[in-house]
mmCIF file of C-alpha atoms in Angstrom:
data_model
loop_
_atom_site.group_PDB
_atom_site.id
_atom_site.type_symbol
_atom_site.label_atom_id
_atom_site.label_comp_id
_atom_site.label_asym_id
_atom_site.label_seq_id
_atom_site.Cartn_x
_atom_site.Cartn_y
_atom_site.Cartn_z
ATOM 1 C CA MET A 1 -10.221 14.829 43.582
ATOM 2 C CA MET A 2 -7.994 15.454 40.589
ATOM 3 C CA ASP A 3 -7.623 12.470 38.265
ATOM 4 C CA LYS A 4 -3.970 12.584 37.403
ATOM 5 C CA ILE A 5 -2.232 10.584 34.689
ATOM 6 C CA GLU A 6 1.145 9.489 35.964
ATOM 7 C CA THR A 7 3.798 9.457 33.249
ATOM 8 C CA PRO A 8 4.558 5.770 32.711
ATOM 9 C CA ASP A 9 7.961 4.336 33.519
ATOM 10 C CA LEU A 10 9.925 3.902 30.299
ATOM 11 C CA SER A 11 13.236 2.912 31.884
ATOM 12 C CA HIS A 12 13.007 -0.502 30.249
ATOM 13 C CA LEU A 13 13.531 1.180 26.860
ATOM 14 C CA SER A 14 16.903 2.220 25.489
ATOM 15 C CA SER A 15 18.354 3.994 22.481
ATOM 16 C CA SER A 16 18.349 0.755 20.518
ATOM 17 C CA ASP A 17 14.563 0.521 20.974
ATOM 18 C CA TYR A 18 14.237 4.099 19.780
ATOM 19 C CA GLU A 19 16.011 3.272 16.542
ATOM 20 C CA ASN A 20 12.810 1.569 15.459
ATOM 21 C CA VAL A 21 10.135 3.064 17.677
ATOM 22 C CA TYR A 22 9.088 6.691 18.101
ATOM 23 C CA GLU A 23 10.678 8.080 21.249
ATOM 24 C CA PRO A 24 8.115 10.043 23.290
ATOM 25 C CA ALA A 25 8.482 13.738 22.644
ATOM 26 C CA GLU A 26 6.514 16.950 23.185
ATOM 27 C CA ASP A 27 3.602 15.614 21.144
ATOM 28 C CA SER A 28 3.314 12.477 23.279
ATOM 29 C CA PHE A 29 3.350 14.495 26.485
ATOM 30 C CA LEU A 30 0.835 16.981 25.119
ATOM 31 C CA MET A 31 -1.519 14.086 24.383
ATOM 32 C CA LEU A 32 -1.059 12.801 27.950
ATOM 33 C CA ASP A 33 -1.811 16.297 29.290
ATOM 34 C CA ALA A 34 -4.890 16.515 27.050
ATOM 35 C CA LEU A 35 -6.217 13.180 28.241
ATOM 36 C CA GLU A 36 -5.520 14.086 31.856
ATOM 37 C CA SER A 37 -7.651 17.201 31.500
ATOM 38 C CA GLU A 38 -10.391 15.018 30.000
ATOM 39 C CA ILE A 39 -10.492 12.262 32.610
ATOM 40 C CA PRO A 40 -13.761 13.452 34.215
ATOM 41 C CA TYR A 41 -15.481 13.497 30.789
ATOM 42 C CA ILE A 42 -14.030 10.117 29.852
ATOM 43 C CA LYS A 43 -15.150 8.584 33.140
ATOM 44 C CA ALA A 44 -18.615 10.085 32.653
ATOM 45 C CA ILE A 45 -19.195 8.082 29.446
ATOM 46 C CA LYS A 46 -18.227 4.838 31.213
ATOM 47 C CA PRO A 47 -16.018 3.548 28.432
ATOM 48 C CA THR A 48 -15.860 -0.171 27.716
ATOM 49 C CA ILE A 49 -13.278 -0.058 24.913
ATOM 50 C CA CYS A 50 -10.415 2.448 24.570
ATOM 51 C CA LEU A 51 -8.377 2.214 21.381
ATOM 52 C CA GLU A 52 -5.096 3.906 20.551
ATOM 53 C CA ILE A 53 -3.974 3.927 16.932
ATOM 54 C CA GLY A 54 -0.215 4.078 16.567
ATOM 55 C CA SER A 55 0.719 3.475 20.179
ATOM 56 C CA GLY A 56 4.483 3.593 19.504
ATOM 57 C CA SER A 57 6.235 3.239 22.856
ATOM 58 C CA GLY A 58 2.866 2.669 24.523
ATOM 59 C CA ILE A 59 3.287 5.698 26.772
ATOM 60 C CA VAL A 60 -0.115 7.244 26.109
ATOM 61 C CA LEU A 61 -2.379 4.204 26.325
ATOM 62 C CA THR A 62 -0.459 2.885 29.332
ATOM 63 C CA GLY A 63 -0.890 6.226 31.113
ATOM 64 C CA LEU A 64 -4.588 6.321 30.313
ATOM 65 C CA ALA A 65 -5.174 2.687 31.293
ATOM 66 C CA LYS A 66 -3.352 3.099 34.608
ATOM 67 C CA CYS A 67 -5.548 6.079 35.439
ATOM 68 C CA LEU A 68 -8.917 4.657 34.346
ATOM 69 C CA GLY A 69 -8.390 1.182 35.748
ATOM 70 C CA SER A 70 -9.866 -2.222 35.114
ATOM 71 C CA GLY A 71 -13.418 -1.299 34.148
ATOM 72 C CA CYS A 72 -12.411 -0.915 30.514
ATOM 73 C CA ALA A 73 -10.617 -2.857 27.783
ATOM 74 C CA TYR A 74 -7.538 -1.190 26.296
ATOM 75 C CA LEU A 75 -6.490 -1.969 22.770
ATOM 76 C CA SER A 76 -3.641 -0.614 20.722
ATOM 77 C CA VAL A 77 -2.791 -1.066 17.104
ATOM 78 C CA ASP A 78 0.473 -0.266 15.415
ATOM 79 C CA ILE A 79 1.690 -0.947 11.870
ATOM 80 C CA ASN A 80 5.237 -1.137 13.245
ATOM 81 C CA SER A 81 6.007 -4.590 14.674
ATOM 82 C CA HIS A 82 8.754 -3.172 16.917
ATOM 83 C CA ALA A 83 6.310 -0.636 18.344
ATOM 84 C CA ALA A 84 3.733 -3.346 18.951
ATOM 85 C CA ARG A 85 6.250 -5.291 21.019
ATOM 86 C CA VAL A 86 7.465 -2.200 22.864
ATOM 87 C CA THR A 87 3.905 -1.156 23.727
ATOM 88 C CA HIS A 88 3.372 -4.587 25.241
ATOM 89 C CA ARG A 89 6.569 -4.276 27.303
ATOM 90 C CA THR A 90 5.673 -0.788 28.493
ATOM 91 C CA ALA A 91 2.284 -1.975 29.669
ATOM 92 C CA ALA A 92 3.828 -4.910 31.544
ATOM 93 C CA ARG A 93 6.477 -2.651 33.090
ATOM 94 C CA ASN A 94 3.720 -0.410 34.432
ATOM 95 C CA SER A 95 1.448 -3.245 35.595
ATOM 96 C CA VAL A 96 -1.176 -2.368 33.036
ATOM 97 C CA SER A 97 -3.153 -4.869 31.032
ATOM 98 C CA LEU A 98 -3.667 -3.910 27.419
ATOM 99 C CA GLU A 99 -3.909 -5.750 24.138
ATOM 100 C CA VAL A 100 -1.800 -5.034 21.083
ATOM 101 C CA VAL A 101 -2.451 -5.861 17.445
ATOM 102 C CA ASN A 102 0.150 -5.346 14.729
ATOM 103 C CA CYS A 103 -1.893 -4.052 11.820
ATOM 104 C CA ASP A 104 -2.670 -1.094 9.544
ATOM 105 C CA LEU A 105 -5.229 1.204 11.202
ATOM 106 C CA VAL A 106 -8.283 -0.880 12.163
ATOM 107 C CA GLY A 107 -8.555 -2.992 9.004
ATOM 108 C CA PRO A 108 -8.751 -6.444 10.589
ATOM 109 C CA MET A 109 -11.295 -5.405 13.205
ATOM 110 C CA LEU A 110 -13.482 -3.010 11.254
ATOM 111 C CA SER A 111 -16.450 -5.329 10.804
ATOM 112 C CA ARG A 112 -16.424 -6.290 14.497
ATOM 113 C CA ILE A 113 -16.044 -2.895 16.174
ATOM 114 C CA GLN A 114 -18.987 -1.158 14.524
ATOM 115 C CA ASN A 115 -20.016 1.608 16.919
ATOM 116 C CA GLU A 116 -18.083 0.004 19.771
ATOM 117 C CA ILE A 117 -15.121 2.328 20.391
ATOM 118 C CA ASP A 118 -15.752 4.673 23.307
ATOM 119 C CA VAL A 119 -12.407 6.456 23.422
ATOM 120 C CA LEU A 120 -10.121 6.729 20.404
ATOM 121 C CA VAL A 121 -6.667 8.281 20.688
ATOM 122 C CA PHE A 122 -4.508 9.054 17.677
ATOM 123 C CA ASN A 123 -1.178 10.845 17.524
ATOM 124 C CA PRO A 124 -0.672 10.349 13.815
ATOM 125 C CA PRO A 125 2.349 10.705 11.540
ATOM 126 C CA TYR A 126 1.728 14.436 11.076
ATOM 127 C CA VAL A 127 4.901 15.883 9.576
ATOM 128 C CA PRO A 128 4.338 17.132 6.008
ATOM 129 C CA THR A 129 6.703 15.229 3.727
ATOM 130 C CA ASP A 130 7.150 14.476 0.047
ATOM 131 C CA GLU A 131 5.758 11.047 -0.805
ATOM 132 C CA SER A 132 9.223 10.178 -2.067
ATOM 133 C CA GLU A 133 10.652 10.838 1.404
ATOM 134 C CA ILE A 134 8.718 8.017 2.969
ATOM 135 C CA ASP A 135 10.722 4.808 2.959
ATOM 136 C CA PRO A 136 8.115 2.096 3.504
ATOM 137 C CA LYS A 137 10.806 -0.176 4.919
ATOM 138 C CA SER A 138 11.723 2.290 7.645
ATOM 139 C CA PRO A 139 9.466 1.752 10.646
ATOM 140 C CA ILE A 140 10.558 4.973 12.285
ATOM 141 C CA ALA A 141 9.741 7.056 9.185
ATOM 142 C CA LEU A 142 6.251 5.569 9.162
ATOM 143 C CA SER A 143 5.733 7.026 12.627
ATOM 144 C CA TRP A 144 6.191 10.663 11.637
ATOM 145 C CA ALA A 145 6.061 11.052 7.848
ATOM 146 C CA GLY A 146 2.633 12.358 6.955
ATOM 147 C CA GLY A 147 2.866 13.022 3.223
ATOM 148 C CA LEU A 148 1.045 15.961 1.659
ATOM 149 C CA ARG A 149 0.027 18.447 4.377
ATOM 150 C CA GLY A 150 0.905 15.684 6.827
ATOM 151 C CA ARG A 151 -2.553 14.218 6.243
ATOM 152 C CA ARG A 152 -1.725 10.946 4.499
ATOM 153 C CA VAL A 153 -2.640 8.635 7.382
ATOM 154 C CA MET A 154 -5.238 10.598 9.353
ATOM 155 C CA ASP A 155 -7.280 11.211 6.176
ATOM 156 C CA ARG A 156 -7.709 7.428 5.907
ATOM 157 C CA LEU A 157 -9.118 7.230 9.413
ATOM 158 C CA PHE A 158 -11.662 10.070 9.275
ATOM 159 C CA PRO A 159 -14.250 8.241 7.091
ATOM 160 C CA LEU A 160 -14.148 5.302 9.515
ATOM 161 C CA ILE A 161 -14.998 7.412 12.566
ATOM 162 C CA PRO A 162 -18.807 7.303 12.174
ATOM 163 C CA HIS A 163 -18.585 3.527 11.753
ATOM 164 C CA ILE A 164 -16.376 2.588 14.673
ATOM 165 C CA MET A 165 -17.221 5.135 17.352
ATOM 166 C CA SER A 166 -20.011 4.620 19.859
ATOM 167 C CA ALA A 167 -22.759 7.263 20.076
ATOM 168 C CA ASN A 168 -21.159 8.974 23.084
ATOM 169 C CA GLY A 169 -17.631 8.149 22.021
ATOM 170 C CA ILE A 170 -14.780 10.661 22.067
ATOM 171 C CA PHE A 171 -11.998 10.904 19.484
ATOM 172 C CA TYR A 172 -8.743 12.652 20.449
ATOM 173 C CA LEU A 173 -6.453 13.669 17.596
ATOM 174 C CA LEU A 174 -3.072 15.395 17.756
ATOM 175 C CA ILE A 175 -2.199 17.673 14.858
ATOM 176 C CA VAL A 176 0.203 20.442 13.880
ATOM 177 C CA LYS A 177 -0.689 23.747 12.245
ATOM 178 C CA GLU A 178 0.330 22.527 8.774
ATOM 179 C CA ASN A 179 -2.331 19.775 8.886
ATOM 180 C CA ASP A 180 -5.010 22.487 8.434
ATOM 181 C CA GLU A 181 -7.276 22.266 11.467
ATOM 182 C CA ASP A 182 -10.164 24.050 9.733
ATOM 183 C CA ASP A 183 -10.169 21.577 6.895
ATOM 184 C CA ILE A 184 -9.985 18.608 9.273
ATOM 185 C CA CYS A 185 -12.947 19.951 11.249
ATOM 186 C CA LYS A 186 -14.833 20.523 8.001
ATOM 187 C CA VAL A 187 -14.238 16.922 6.932
ATOM 188 C CA MET A 188 -15.325 15.588 10.331
ATOM 189 C CA LYS A 189 -18.360 17.892 10.341
ATOM 190 C CA SER A 190 -19.511 16.241 7.118
ATOM 191 C CA TYR A 191 -19.701 13.036 9.171
ATOM 192 C CA LYS A 192 -21.550 14.958 11.916
ATOM 193 C CA TRP A 193 -18.570 14.943 14.274
ATOM 194 C CA HIS A 194 -17.792 18.243 15.950
ATOM 195 C CA GLY A 195 -14.228 19.183 16.847
ATOM 196 C CA SER A 196 -12.674 21.584 19.337
ATOM 197 C CA VAL A 197 -9.169 22.331 20.539
ATOM 198 C CA ILE A 198 -8.512 21.207 24.080
ATOM 199 C CA VAL A 199 -4.806 21.888 24.479
ATOM 200 C CA GLU A 200 -2.143 23.506 22.346
ATOM 201 C CA ARG A 201 1.556 24.064 22.693
ATOM 202 C CA LYS A 202 4.454 25.396 20.707
ATOM 203 C CA ALA A 203 7.315 22.899 20.755
ATOM 204 C CA GLY A 204 10.365 24.058 18.820
ATOM 205 C CA ARG A 205 9.172 24.763 15.301
ATOM 206 C CA GLU A 206 5.977 22.749 15.717
ATOM 207 C CA TYR A 207 2.659 24.230 16.791
ATOM 208 C CA LEU A 208 0.858 21.255 18.332
ATOM 209 C CA LYS A 209 -2.832 20.927 19.097
ATOM 210 C CA VAL A 210 -5.029 18.178 20.479
ATOM 211 C CA LEU A 211 -8.512 18.161 19.009
ATOM 212 C CA LYS A 212 -11.490 16.505 20.659
ATOM 213 C CA PHE A 213 -14.287 15.194 18.461
ATOM 214 C CA LYS A 214 -17.772 14.138 19.503
ATOM 215 C CA HIS A 215 -20.775 13.069 17.496
ATOM 216 C CA VAL A 216 -23.383 15.767 17.175
ATOM 217 C CA LYS A 217 -26.887 14.395 16.919
ATOM 218 C CA MET A 218 -28.942 16.485 14.529
ATOM 219 C CA MET B 27 -3.514 -12.218 22.598
ATOM 220 C CA LYS B 28 -6.529 -12.671 24.811
ATOM 221 C CA LEU B 29 -9.621 -14.344 23.434
ATOM 222 C CA LEU B 30 -11.330 -10.978 23.819
ATOM 223 C CA THR B 31 -9.016 -9.669 21.109
ATOM 224 C CA HIS B 32 -9.386 -12.782 18.961
ATOM 225 C CA ASN B 33 -13.125 -12.136 19.108
ATOM 226 C CA ILE B 34 -12.766 -8.928 17.087
ATOM 227 C CA LEU B 35 -10.160 -9.985 14.523
ATOM 228 C CA THR B 36 -11.101 -10.849 10.949
ATOM 229 C CA SER B 37 -9.265 -11.529 7.710
ATOM 230 C CA LYS B 38 -11.769 -9.448 5.768
ATOM 231 C CA CYS B 39 -9.058 -7.097 4.485
ATOM 232 C CA LEU B 40 -7.704 -9.923 2.317
ATOM 233 C CA LYS B 41 -8.699 -10.022 -1.353
ATOM 234 C CA GLY B 42 -11.502 -12.473 -2.052
ATOM 235 C CA VAL B 43 -12.512 -12.896 1.572
ATOM 236 C CA THR B 44 -16.218 -12.291 2.218
ATOM 237 C CA VAL B 45 -16.467 -12.602 5.983
ATOM 238 C CA GLY B 46 -13.130 -13.872 7.290
ATOM 239 C CA TYR B 47 -14.534 -14.613 10.727
ATOM 240 C CA PRO B 48 -13.949 -16.205 13.097
ATOM 241 C CA LEU B 49 -10.270 -16.894 12.634
ATOM 242 C CA GLY B 50 -9.114 -20.382 13.543
ATOM 243 C CA ILE B 51 -6.484 -20.649 16.251
ATOM 244 C CA VAL B 52 -3.538 -23.034 16.067
ATOM 245 C CA ALA B 53 -1.819 -22.406 19.383
ATOM 246 C CA LYS B 54 1.729 -23.411 20.169
ATOM 247 C CA GLU B 55 1.910 -21.689 23.547
ATOM 248 C CA VAL B 56 -0.996 -20.629 25.742
ATOM 249 C CA LYS B 57 -0.823 -18.924 29.115
ATOM 250 C CA VAL B 58 -3.535 -18.731 31.730
ATOM 251 C CA ASN B 59 -3.250 -15.685 33.990
ATOM 252 C CA GLU B 60 -5.209 -14.507 36.958
ATOM 253 C CA VAL B 61 -6.976 -11.276 36.105
ATOM 254 C CA GLU B 62 -9.017 -9.141 38.493
ATOM 255 C CA PHE B 63 -12.704 -10.016 38.050
ATOM 256 C CA ASN B 64 -14.866 -6.983 37.332
ATOM 257 C CA PRO B 65 -18.445 -8.322 36.918
ATOM 258 C CA GLU B 66 -19.862 -5.010 35.762
ATOM 259 C CA PHE B 67 -17.233 -4.682 33.028
ATOM 260 C CA ILE B 68 -17.728 -8.288 31.901
ATOM 261 C CA SER B 69 -21.487 -7.698 31.688
ATOM 262 C CA ARG B 70 -20.900 -4.757 29.360
ATOM 263 C CA MET B 71 -18.356 -6.688 27.339
ATOM 264 C CA ILE B 72 -20.652 -9.681 26.826
ATOM 265 C CA GLN B 73 -22.975 -7.448 24.819
ATOM 266 C CA LYS B 74 -20.177 -6.961 22.282
ATOM 267 C CA VAL B 75 -18.864 -10.496 22.218
ATOM 268 C CA ASP B 76 -19.679 -12.917 19.405
ATOM 269 C CA TRP B 77 -20.359 -15.912 21.629
ATOM 270 C CA PRO B 78 -20.203 -18.618 18.925
ATOM 271 C CA ALA B 79 -16.774 -17.262 17.914
ATOM 272 C CA LEU B 80 -15.665 -17.446 21.543
ATOM 273 C CA CYS B 81 -16.843 -21.079 21.666
ATOM 274 C CA LYS B 82 -14.912 -21.879 18.470
ATOM 275 C CA ALA B 83 -11.807 -20.303 20.018
ATOM 276 C CA ALA B 84 -12.260 -22.308 23.214
ATOM 277 C CA GLU B 85 -12.682 -25.434 21.108
ATOM 278 C CA ASN B 86 -9.478 -24.699 19.145
ATOM 279 C CA LEU B 87 -7.666 -24.417 22.469
ATOM 280 C CA GLY B 88 -9.178 -27.645 23.749
ATOM 281 C CA HIS B 89 -11.218 -25.972 26.490
ATOM 282 C CA LEU B 90 -14.715 -26.116 25.057
ATOM 283 C CA ASP B 91 -16.186 -28.204 27.911
ATOM 284 C CA ASP B 92 -15.809 -25.392 30.406
ATOM 285 C CA LEU B 93 -17.588 -22.707 28.423
ATOM 286 C CA PRO B 94 -21.396 -22.378 28.367
ATOM 287 C CA PRO B 95 -22.625 -22.851 24.744
ATOM 288 C CA ALA B 96 -24.717 -19.699 24.799
ATOM 289 C CA VAL B 97 -25.206 -16.508 26.748
ATOM 290 C CA VAL B 98 -27.724 -17.247 29.495
ATOM 291 C CA GLU B 99 -30.798 -15.171 30.228
ATOM 292 C CA ASP B 100 -30.235 -12.579 32.938
ATOM 293 C CA TYR B 101 -26.466 -13.063 32.670
ATOM 294 C CA GLU B 102 -25.859 -9.691 34.359
ATOM 295 C CA ASN B 103 -26.907 -11.254 37.656
ATOM 296 C CA ASN B 104 -25.407 -14.688 37.127
ATOM 297 C CA GLU B 105 -22.018 -14.541 38.829
ATOM 298 C CA GLU B 106 -21.047 -18.074 37.813
ATOM 299 C CA PHE B 107 -21.683 -17.273 34.156
ATOM 300 C CA LEU B 108 -19.869 -13.956 34.390
ATOM 301 C CA LYS B 109 -16.875 -15.644 36.010
ATOM 302 C CA LYS B 110 -16.719 -18.208 33.180
ATOM 303 C CA ALA B 111 -16.972 -15.437 30.595
ATOM 304 C CA HIS B 112 -14.254 -13.509 32.433
ATOM 305 C CA HIS B 113 -11.978 -16.548 32.486
ATOM 306 C CA PHE B 114 -12.238 -17.166 28.766
ATOM 307 C CA LEU B 115 -12.188 -13.561 27.584
ATOM 308 C CA MET B 116 -9.555 -12.160 29.927
ATOM 309 C CA GLU B 117 -7.465 -14.935 31.460
ATOM 310 C CA ILE B 118 -6.540 -17.152 28.517
ATOM 311 C CA GLU B 119 -3.752 -15.765 26.338
ATOM 312 C CA VAL B 120 -2.335 -17.191 23.136
ATOM 313 C CA ILE B 121 1.373 -16.357 23.322
ATOM 314 C CA ASN B 122 2.580 -18.111 20.190
ATOM 315 C CA GLY B 123 0.700 -19.692 17.338
ATOM 316 C CA ASP B 124 -1.268 -18.803 14.248
ATOM 317 C CA LEU B 125 -4.641 -17.328 13.427
ATOM 318 C CA VAL B 126 -6.129 -18.938 10.330
ATOM 319 C CA CYS B 127 -8.406 -17.327 7.761
ATOM 320 C CA PRO B 128 -11.480 -19.581 7.474
ATOM 321 C CA GLU B 129 -11.834 -18.879 3.750
ATOM 322 C CA THR B 130 -8.273 -18.907 2.409
ATOM 323 C CA GLY B 131 -6.306 -20.766 5.083
ATOM 324 C CA ARG B 132 -3.844 -17.857 5.209
ATOM 325 C CA LYS B 133 -2.015 -17.849 8.541
ATOM 326 C CA PHE B 134 -1.467 -14.755 10.664
ATOM 327 C CA PRO B 135 1.253 -15.398 13.245
ATOM 328 C CA VAL B 136 0.854 -14.615 16.929
ATOM 329 C CA THR B 137 4.247 -13.914 18.506
ATOM 330 C CA ASP B 138 4.813 -13.032 22.156
ATOM 331 C CA GLY B 139 1.105 -12.434 22.542
ATOM 332 C CA ILE B 140 0.813 -10.081 19.568
ATOM 333 C CA PRO B 141 -1.109 -11.056 16.421
ATOM 334 C CA ASN B 142 0.450 -9.831 13.172
ATOM 335 C CA MET B 143 -2.455 -9.013 10.879
ATOM 336 C CA LEU B 144 -0.370 -7.194 8.264
ATOM 337 C CA ALA B 145 -1.085 -8.350 4.740
ATOM 338 C CA ASN B 146 1.234 -8.119 1.751
ATOM 339 C CA GLU B 147 0.454 -5.633 -1.025
ATOM 340 C CA ASP B 148 -0.631 -8.394 -3.372
ATOM 341 C CA GLU B 149 -3.083 -9.822 -0.835
ATOM 342 C CA VAL B 150 -5.352 -6.816 -0.397
#
């Protein structure tokens, strides 16, 4: 039986929501496709906690939660207060129970989620931008502006991976070509996390990839 | 914000905070929902829960009497215990209120069920 991820209903959201929250685009749908292809592997590790960093509209975590069901806790974090609220609304609209925390990465939970995260999903701000381009007061810019090589935010998360992920945990990361996949995999390898590409797609001028990382026991 | 979520939140990212856990709860609005009971999931979750912090949270919400003071032996097979754990972790939601840093007293607001743990630049 194929485990399908149904695209969540977003009809409760309008253009005024999307002024402050990232509107799902090719990258969001690629992540949903990637997770759909991974459902058997995700189910096999019997996850207890699934975390999405930067849930935005909530489309990805809601889709995943709806598919996996109630045997798991779903948690999203977003630095954007509008996105946090929208994620909550999207979950409710789709009869999914998930928790939302408005915070920067996993700062406030770091000491309590040591080796507890079974599935981590991150579609980061990946667009390469000049630091000067990023207006810290603009929530929508924070969702896509990635600084030098588009790595500004994801580079802060990588060192935390060995601390927060469970032994059999899986980390899904969406990137574009400019983010330098080889370098990312090299960085993660130094933490003993092995990466591979599971889906890729050209969308307009962007070459998108979803990487899957797992801990490699030496 | 369910008490499950409260159980993992700390104020440790604030300057000068050593532990920052557990956060106090000053609740202005609390909702109790009915959530599907999944005993196997609750069993797994109990292993990750800081039970004293859960008790403190229950106490802050005025519900301490109902919660067992400690995790019982062989809890995996104790349906009554699992149901109590399920009720507190999954069915009680703080909709509006504040989370309070135990070391600095700094308040983190909870609005419409979402805790705002963002700190100002000068606080970290």
